[in-house]
GROMACS .gro file of C-alpha atoms in nm:
model
  358
    1UNK     CA    1  -0.985  -0.106   2.315
    2UNK     CA    2  -0.725  -0.334   2.502
    3UNK     CA    3  -0.375  -0.478   2.473
    4UNK     CA    4  -0.558  -0.812   2.424
    5UNK     CA    5  -0.828  -0.708   2.164
    6UNK     CA    6  -0.466  -0.554   1.941
    7UNK     CA    7  -0.287  -0.855   1.991
    8UNK     CA    8  -0.535  -1.125   1.898
    9UNK     CA    9  -0.511  -1.280   1.603
   10UNK     CA   10  -0.723  -1.143   1.280
   11UNK     CA   11  -0.856  -1.415   1.035
   12UNK     CA   12  -0.910  -1.365   0.656
   13UNK     CA   13  -1.159  -1.588   0.412
   14UNK     CA   14  -0.859  -1.665   0.195
   15UNK     CA   15  -0.493  -1.707   0.339
   16UNK     CA   16  -0.302  -1.754   0.637
   17UNK     CA   17  -0.406  -1.582   0.984
   18UNK     CA   18  -0.220  -1.258   1.148
   19UNK     CA   19  -0.099  -1.309   1.481
   20UNK     CA   20  -0.247  -0.969   1.563
   21UNK     CA   21  -0.386  -0.638   1.459
   22UNK     CA   22  -0.060  -0.442   1.332
   23UNK     CA   23   0.065  -0.480   1.000
   24UNK     CA   24   0.394  -0.310   0.814
   25UNK     CA   25   0.280  -0.017   0.577
   26UNK     CA   26   0.390  -0.021   0.230
   27UNK     CA   27   0.649   0.252   0.261
   28UNK     CA   28   0.909   0.377  -0.007
   29UNK     CA   29   1.270   0.303   0.087
   30UNK     CA   30   1.524   0.366  -0.181
   31UNK     CA   31   1.722   0.104  -0.047
   32UNK     CA   32   1.710  -0.180  -0.378
   33UNK     CA   33   1.942  -0.177  -0.626
   34UNK     CA   34   1.901   0.012  -1.011
   35UNK     CA   35   1.768  -0.354  -1.129
   36UNK     CA   36   1.514  -0.383  -0.927
   37UNK     CA   37   1.640  -0.681  -0.739
   38UNK     CA   38   1.659  -0.667  -0.354
   39UNK     CA   39   1.923  -0.524  -0.149
   40UNK     CA   40   2.044  -0.636   0.154
   41UNK     CA   41   1.958  -0.323   0.305
   42UNK     CA   42   1.580  -0.367   0.207
   43UNK     CA   43   1.620  -0.717   0.322
   44UNK     CA   44   1.727  -0.616   0.659
   45UNK     CA   45   1.491  -0.352   0.673
   46UNK     CA   46   1.184  -0.555   0.662
   47UNK     CA   47   1.311  -0.881   0.850
   48UNK     CA   48   1.378  -0.657   1.115
   49UNK     CA   49   1.016  -0.576   1.125
   50UNK     CA   50   0.889  -0.959   1.070
   51UNK     CA   51   1.099  -1.007   1.384
   52UNK     CA   52   0.950  -0.714   1.562
   53UNK     CA   53   0.632  -0.878   1.592
   54UNK     CA   54   0.436  -0.716   1.310
   55UNK     CA   55   0.134  -0.954   1.215
   56UNK     CA   56   0.153  -0.868   0.855
   57UNK     CA   57   0.490  -0.728   0.680
   58UNK     CA   58   0.429  -0.587   0.372
   59UNK     CA   59   0.697  -0.405   0.078
   60UNK     CA   60   0.757  -0.126  -0.052
   61UNK     CA   61   0.528  -0.060  -0.397
   62UNK     CA   62   0.699  -0.253  -0.633
   63UNK     CA   63   0.688  -0.202  -1.010
   64UNK     CA   64   0.516  -0.438  -1.227
   65UNK     CA   65   0.659  -0.306  -1.590
   66UNK     CA   66   1.009  -0.093  -1.610
   67UNK     CA   67   0.830   0.208  -1.743
   68UNK     CA   68   0.650   0.221  -1.362
   69UNK     CA   69   0.939   0.320  -1.167
   70UNK     CA   70   0.838   0.582  -0.919
   71UNK     CA   71   1.140   0.654  -0.702
   72UNK     CA   72   1.517   0.557  -0.717
   73UNK     CA   73   1.642   0.215  -0.559
   74UNK     CA   74   1.283   0.101  -0.584
   75UNK     CA   75   1.244  -0.295  -0.548
   76UNK     CA   76   1.101  -0.510  -0.906
   77UNK     CA   77   0.870  -0.744  -0.965
   78UNK     CA   78   0.868  -0.744  -1.345
   79UNK     CA   79   1.124  -0.975  -1.464
   80UNK     CA   80   1.238  -1.339  -1.370
   81UNK     CA   81   1.565  -1.164  -1.246
   82UNK     CA   82   1.369  -1.048  -0.982
   83UNK     CA   83   1.242  -1.385  -0.812
   84UNK     CA   84   1.595  -1.526  -0.644
   85UNK     CA   85   1.615  -1.216  -0.439
   86UNK     CA   86   1.210  -1.186  -0.378
   87UNK     CA   87   1.238  -1.568  -0.240
   88UNK     CA   88   1.487  -1.478   0.015
   89UNK     CA   89   1.254  -1.222   0.131
   90UNK     CA   90   0.976  -1.416   0.200
   91UNK     CA   91   1.149  -1.703   0.344
   92UNK     CA   92   1.346  -1.448   0.574
   93UNK     CA   93   0.949  -1.278   0.646
   94UNK     CA   94   0.772  -1.606   0.703
   95UNK     CA   95   1.093  -1.719   0.942
   96UNK     CA   96   1.056  -1.361   1.106
   97UNK     CA   97   0.714  -1.477   1.196
   98UNK     CA   98   0.506  -1.242   0.985
   99UNK     CA   99   0.243  -1.311   0.695
  100UNK     CA  100   0.383  -1.198   0.395
  101UNK     CA  101   0.246  -0.970   0.100
  102UNK     CA  102   0.432  -0.791  -0.199
  103UNK     CA  103   0.274  -0.481  -0.321
  104UNK     CA  104   0.214  -0.431  -0.698
  105UNK     CA  105   0.291  -0.101  -0.829
  106UNK     CA  106   0.291   0.123  -1.141
  107UNK     CA  107   0.401   0.491  -1.081
  108UNK     CA  108   0.188   0.603  -1.383
  109UNK     CA  109   0.268   0.958  -1.478
  110UNK     CA  110   0.441   1.000  -1.159
  111UNK     CA  111   0.707   0.856  -1.264
  112UNK     CA  112   1.055   1.080  -1.288
  113UNK     CA  113   1.137   1.160  -1.653
  114UNK     CA  114   1.491   1.067  -1.521
  115UNK     CA  115   1.431   0.730  -1.467
  116UNK     CA  116   1.207   0.597  -1.717
  117UNK     CA  117   1.202   0.867  -2.048
  118UNK     CA  118   0.854   0.851  -2.137
  119UNK     CA  119   0.612   0.838  -1.822
  120UNK     CA  120   0.289   0.706  -1.965
  121UNK     CA  121  -0.066   0.705  -1.794
  122UNK     CA  122  -0.443   0.711  -1.854
  123UNK     CA  123  -0.469   1.014  -2.085
  124UNK     CA  124  -0.184   1.229  -2.216
  125UNK     CA  125  -0.094   1.441  -1.934
  126UNK     CA  126   0.106   1.796  -2.003
  127UNK     CA  127   0.218   1.879  -1.654
  128UNK     CA  128   0.459   1.575  -1.681
  129UNK     CA  129   0.483   1.479  -2.029
  130UNK     CA  130   0.312   1.197  -2.019
  131UNK     CA  131   0.150   1.015  -2.281
  132UNK     CA  132  -0.160   0.828  -2.291
  133UNK     CA  133  -0.162   0.419  -2.334
  134UNK     CA  134  -0.327   0.275  -2.600
  135UNK     CA  135  -0.575   0.052  -2.485
  136UNK     CA  136  -0.381  -0.244  -2.629
  137UNK     CA  137  -0.079  -0.106  -2.319
  138UNK     CA  138  -0.381  -0.102  -2.108
  139UNK     CA  139  -0.463  -0.463  -2.146
  140UNK     CA  140  -0.078  -0.555  -2.135
  141UNK     CA  141  -0.084  -0.318  -1.782
  142UNK     CA  142  -0.319  -0.568  -1.648
  143UNK     CA  143  -0.142  -0.865  -1.766
  144UNK     CA  144   0.154  -0.721  -1.641
  145UNK     CA  145  -0.032  -0.690  -1.316
  146UNK     CA  146  -0.113  -1.050  -1.292
  147UNK     CA  147   0.191  -1.173  -1.426
  148UNK     CA  148   0.367  -1.000  -1.121
  149UNK     CA  149   0.126  -1.177  -0.876
  150UNK     CA  150   0.225  -1.510  -1.011
  151UNK     CA  151   0.578  -1.418  -0.963
  152UNK     CA  152   0.525  -1.330  -0.626
  153UNK     CA  153   0.327  -1.639  -0.544
  154UNK     CA  154   0.636  -1.829  -0.724
  155UNK     CA  155   0.833  -1.642  -0.440
  156UNK     CA  156   0.694  -1.774  -0.148
  157UNK     CA  157   0.472  -1.474  -0.013
  158UNK     CA  158   0.154  -1.504   0.124
  159UNK     CA  159  -0.011  -1.257  -0.085
  160UNK     CA  160  -0.023  -0.909  -0.276
  161UNK     CA  161  -0.133  -0.584  -0.246
  162UNK     CA  162  -0.269  -0.399  -0.577
  163UNK     CA  163  -0.178  -0.035  -0.521
  164UNK     CA  164  -0.472   0.188  -0.625
  165UNK     CA  165  -0.358   0.502  -0.395
  166UNK     CA  166  -0.184   0.855  -0.384
  167UNK     CA  167  -0.240   0.912  -0.786
  168UNK     CA  168  -0.057   0.626  -0.936
  169UNK     CA  169  -0.151   0.458  -1.241
  170UNK     CA  170  -0.461   0.239  -1.143
  171UNK     CA  171  -0.566   0.538  -0.856
  172UNK     CA  172  -0.500   0.786  -1.245
  173UNK     CA  173  -0.800   0.542  -1.416
  174UNK     CA  174  -1.020   0.572  -1.116
  175UNK     CA  175  -1.014   0.940  -1.154
  176UNK     CA  176  -1.250   1.113  -1.316
  177UNK     CA  177  -0.985   1.422  -1.324
  178UNK     CA  178  -0.679   1.225  -1.451
  179UNK     CA  179  -0.877   0.998  -1.716
  180UNK     CA  180  -1.005   1.135  -2.002
  181UNK     CA  181  -1.037   0.829  -2.216
  182UNK     CA  182  -1.305   0.778  -2.472
  183UNK     CA  183  -1.258   0.405  -2.489
  184UNK     CA  184  -1.431   0.148  -2.225
  185UNK     CA  185  -1.155   0.226  -1.990
  186UNK     CA  186  -1.285   0.586  -1.937
  187UNK     CA  187  -1.558   0.795  -1.883
  188UNK     CA  188  -1.825   0.621  -1.676
  189UNK     CA  189  -1.757   0.523  -1.319
  190UNK     CA  190  -1.770   0.184  -1.459
  191UNK     CA  191  -1.538   0.186  -1.720
  192UNK     CA  192  -1.249   0.436  -1.479
  193UNK     CA  193  -1.287   0.056  -1.254
  194UNK     CA  194  -1.273  -0.146  -1.500
  195UNK     CA  195  -0.882  -0.169  -1.470
  196UNK     CA  196  -0.834  -0.238  -1.107
  197UNK     CA  197  -1.145  -0.497  -1.112
  198UNK     CA  198  -0.975  -0.622  -1.392
  199UNK     CA  199  -0.629  -0.690  -1.215
  200UNK     CA  200  -0.842  -0.779  -0.925
  201UNK     CA  201  -1.020  -1.089  -1.093
  202UNK     CA  202  -0.724  -1.191  -1.286
  203UNK     CA  203  -0.511  -1.196  -0.966
  204UNK     CA  204  -0.748  -1.442  -0.804
  205UNK     CA  205  -0.844  -1.649  -1.159
  206UNK     CA  206  -0.436  -1.702  -1.169
  207UNK     CA  207  -0.322  -1.747  -0.830
  208UNK     CA  208  -0.408  -2.038  -0.557
  209UNK     CA  209  -0.749  -2.004  -0.456
  210UNK     CA  210  -0.565  -1.937  -0.065
  211UNK     CA  211  -0.347  -1.655  -0.211
  212UNK     CA  212  -0.451  -1.344   0.006
  213UNK     CA  213  -0.538  -0.998  -0.174
  214UNK     CA  214  -0.575  -0.624  -0.061
  215UNK     CA  215  -0.630  -0.338  -0.255
  216UNK     CA  216  -0.486  -0.003  -0.117
  217UNK     CA  217  -0.673   0.324  -0.261
  218UNK     CA  218  -0.688   0.691  -0.091
  219UNK     CA  219  -1.072   0.830  -0.162
  220UNK     CA  220  -0.883   1.166  -0.170
  221UNK     CA  221  -0.663   1.426  -0.333
  222UNK     CA  222  -0.510   1.311  -0.722
  223UNK     CA  223  -0.814   1.385  -0.842
  224UNK     CA  224  -1.054   1.142  -0.639
  225UNK     CA  225  -1.396   1.188  -0.495
  226UNK     CA  226  -1.499   1.072  -0.185
  227UNK     CA  227  -1.856   0.962  -0.346
  228UNK     CA  228  -1.774   0.749  -0.600
  229UNK     CA  229  -1.443   0.609  -0.353
  230UNK     CA  230  -1.752   0.523  -0.149
  231UNK     CA  231  -1.919   0.314  -0.447
  232UNK     CA  232  -1.552   0.175  -0.519
  233UNK     CA  233  -1.571   0.054  -0.188
  234UNK     CA  234  -1.877  -0.091  -0.156
  235UNK     CA  235  -1.782  -0.228  -0.536
  236UNK     CA  236  -1.500  -0.450  -0.369
  237UNK     CA  237  -1.731  -0.596  -0.137
  238UNK     CA  238  -1.961  -0.706  -0.279
  239UNK     CA  239  -1.767  -0.891  -0.592
  240UNK     CA  240  -1.570  -1.045  -0.276
  241UNK     CA  241  -1.278  -1.111  -0.469
  242UNK     CA  242  -0.998  -0.911  -0.222
  243UNK     CA  243  -0.968  -1.047   0.197
  244UNK     CA  244  -0.871  -0.661   0.263
  245UNK     CA  245  -0.907  -0.331   0.212
  246UNK     CA  246  -0.597  -0.073   0.297
  247UNK     CA  247  -0.741   0.242   0.362
  248UNK     CA  248  -0.463   0.537   0.314
  249UNK     CA  249  -0.560   0.822   0.458
  250UNK     CA  250  -0.278   1.054   0.513
  251UNK     CA  251  -0.416   1.128   0.851
  252UNK     CA  252  -0.696   0.871   1.034
  253UNK     CA  253  -0.845   1.078   1.228
  254UNK     CA  254  -0.946   1.383   0.965
  255UNK     CA  255  -1.235   1.544   0.873
  256UNK     CA  256  -1.297   1.501   0.475
  257UNK     CA  257  -1.190   1.809   0.208
  258UNK     CA  258  -1.540   1.776   0.048
  259UNK     CA  259  -1.789   2.030   0.173
  260UNK     CA  260  -2.071   1.752   0.185
  261UNK     CA  261  -1.875   1.507   0.376
  262UNK     CA  262  -1.775   1.672   0.656
  263UNK     CA  263  -2.011   1.573   0.913
  264UNK     CA  264  -1.771   1.305   0.995
  265UNK     CA  265  -1.436   1.223   1.004
  266UNK     CA  266  -1.319   1.089   0.684
  267UNK     CA  267  -1.260   0.710   0.846
  268UNK     CA  268  -1.604   0.668   0.944
  269UNK     CA  269  -1.763   0.726   0.622
  270UNK     CA  270  -1.621   0.373   0.543
  271UNK     CA  271  -1.675   0.245   0.856
  272UNK     CA  272  -2.043   0.289   0.808
  273UNK     CA  273  -2.065   0.096   0.530
  274UNK     CA  274  -2.144  -0.286   0.518
  275UNK     CA  275  -1.805  -0.468   0.417
  276UNK     CA  276  -1.927  -0.864   0.435
  277UNK     CA  277  -1.644  -1.103   0.446
  278UNK     CA  278  -1.363  -0.838   0.343
  279UNK     CA  279  -1.162  -0.703   0.638
  280UNK     CA  280  -1.044  -0.296   0.644
  281UNK     CA  281  -0.773  -0.139   0.740
  282UNK     CA  282  -0.636   0.227   0.757
  283UNK     CA  283  -0.324   0.437   0.728
  284UNK     CA  284  -0.240   0.738   0.832
  285UNK     CA  285  -0.097   0.951   1.168
  286UNK     CA  286  -0.075   0.607   1.375
  287UNK     CA  287   0.247   0.669   1.567
  288UNK     CA  288   0.121   0.559   1.966
  289UNK     CA  289  -0.058   0.293   2.118
  290UNK     CA  290  -0.372   0.535   2.157
  291UNK     CA  291  -0.431   0.583   1.784
  292UNK     CA  292  -0.393   0.211   1.765
  293UNK     CA  293  -0.652   0.210   1.957
  294UNK     CA  294  -0.863   0.502   1.817
  295UNK     CA  295  -0.871   0.292   1.453
  296UNK     CA  296  -0.971   0.011   1.613
  297UNK     CA  297  -1.221   0.147   1.840
  298UNK     CA  298  -1.368   0.326   1.547
  299UNK     CA  299  -1.454  -0.024   1.313
  300UNK     CA  300  -1.087  -0.121   1.163
  301UNK     CA  301  -0.974  -0.460   1.179
  302UNK     CA  302  -0.609  -0.375   1.165
  303UNK     CA  303  -0.388  -0.034   1.195
  304UNK     CA  304  -0.100   0.009   0.910
  305UNK     CA  305   0.172   0.094   1.074
  306UNK     CA  306   0.445   0.365   0.911
  307UNK     CA  307   0.637   0.605   1.071
  308UNK     CA  308   0.604   0.473   1.421
  309UNK     CA  309   0.760   0.121   1.196
  310UNK     CA  310   1.033   0.335   1.115
  311UNK     CA  311   1.146   0.482   1.449
  312UNK     CA  312   1.112   0.164   1.655
  313UNK     CA  313   1.173  -0.197   1.475
  314UNK     CA  314   0.977  -0.372   1.735
  315UNK     CA  315   0.640  -0.068   1.755
  316UNK     CA  316   0.427  -0.408   1.811
  317UNK     CA  317   0.622  -0.516   2.101
  318UNK     CA  318   0.690  -0.213   2.251
  319UNK     CA  319   0.291  -0.172   2.253
  320UNK     CA  320   0.264  -0.471   2.400
  321UNK     CA  321   0.494  -0.397   2.679
  322UNK     CA  322   0.281  -0.058   2.756
  323UNK     CA  323  -0.050   0.016   2.680
  324UNK     CA  324   0.058   0.403   2.627
  325UNK     CA  325   0.345   0.335   2.444
  326UNK     CA  326   0.452   0.682   2.224
  327UNK     CA  327   0.693   0.708   1.969
  328UNK     CA  328   0.995   0.932   1.984
  329UNK     CA  329   0.930   1.257   1.845
  330UNK     CA  330   1.145   1.335   1.567
  331UNK     CA  331   1.388   1.466   1.434
  332UNK     CA  332   1.626   1.212   1.570
  333UNK     CA  333   2.007   1.142   1.538
  334UNK     CA  334   2.096   0.910   1.233
  335UNK     CA  335   2.219   0.667   1.479
  336UNK     CA  336   1.893   0.593   1.607
  337UNK     CA  337   1.762   0.498   1.272
  338UNK     CA  338   2.102   0.287   1.173
  339UNK     CA  339   2.024   0.102   1.516
  340UNK     CA  340   1.668   0.028   1.374
  341UNK     CA  341   1.821  -0.069   1.079
  342UNK     CA  342   1.756   0.167   0.827
  343UNK     CA  343   2.029   0.201   0.577
  344UNK     CA  344   2.240   0.528   0.527
  345UNK     CA  345   2.073   0.617   0.177
  346UNK     CA  346   1.708   0.554   0.345
  347UNK     CA  347   1.824   0.785   0.641
  348UNK     CA  348   1.896   1.055   0.414
  349UNK     CA  349   1.576   0.985   0.232
  350UNK     CA  350   1.420   1.052   0.583
  351UNK     CA  351   1.605   1.355   0.610
  352UNK     CA  352   1.514   1.532   0.287
  353UNK     CA  353   1.174   1.420   0.253
  354UNK     CA  354   1.033   1.419   0.565
  355UNK     CA  355   1.311   1.612   0.841
  356UNK     CA  356   1.311   1.287   1.059
  357UNK     CA  357   1.660   1.320   1.090
  358UNK     CA  358   1.865   1.626   1.278
   0.00000   0.00000   0.00000
């Protein structure tokens, strides 16, 4: 795997080519306004990554309902009040040379009560005080995901990613542990997949033919079962409605937790499956040029870059210039992050949550 391979374009069934195999992962940054309206800080953070050479730049998780907010300062896509800022952002990412994607999200039972009041989810959850959505509310949630995608299309984004990972609401419906429903959205594996598949089909039907759709899911944690997630992967491939799958692994090089699957790395379980026309990428501890090469050599079409993009807005250009490039070791002084287009509020989040700031 050479630098030329990393920087070769990648084509999809629908939507624009990405100029290289490096995409900005959807990263929580707590920089936008309480109303969900785009802030200048978030605009700067994202557009700097576009000009820094990423083939695709994805927003943080943007909630599709007001009661689906997952963190303070979250970007919103649940109201037309967000359109002006989202349009400016899509224009800025295009001007910076990147394909743009807006990630669609609802936190479900992971919504903080101090922000949303009463969280909702697939089922009642005593630990969080969440209540189960009614069937009619599930259908409204599906429709709101689709409406949010249409809003992203209107704003000028090249596509959207449906967030089905990390124990958020779509992942809650997928989970056999969390989802205890007895309607058509619970019980069997087919029923638990129903909501996210209806969201994807609805977006494909509602948006223009070349609108690019991705799906993020995580095969472990939050009540997921690897065997089922491999089935879900194959279902997405068979339906051929999405253009790419974003595997969020926390660690792209780890061995699965479940004993029966420890025969090979977690990523390889998916690389060994047929993928048809769907492109596949991975996220999780890809912070050096060598890591990028390893996930591509394993069979991925692209790599989702998270912390390395926080540390260096131009990570792609650094990899292009140095095939042995390694990210600076954190924690680092706040001034380092400020120079990389990270706002003081984002710096504090990195300090408290990830201990990345000295």
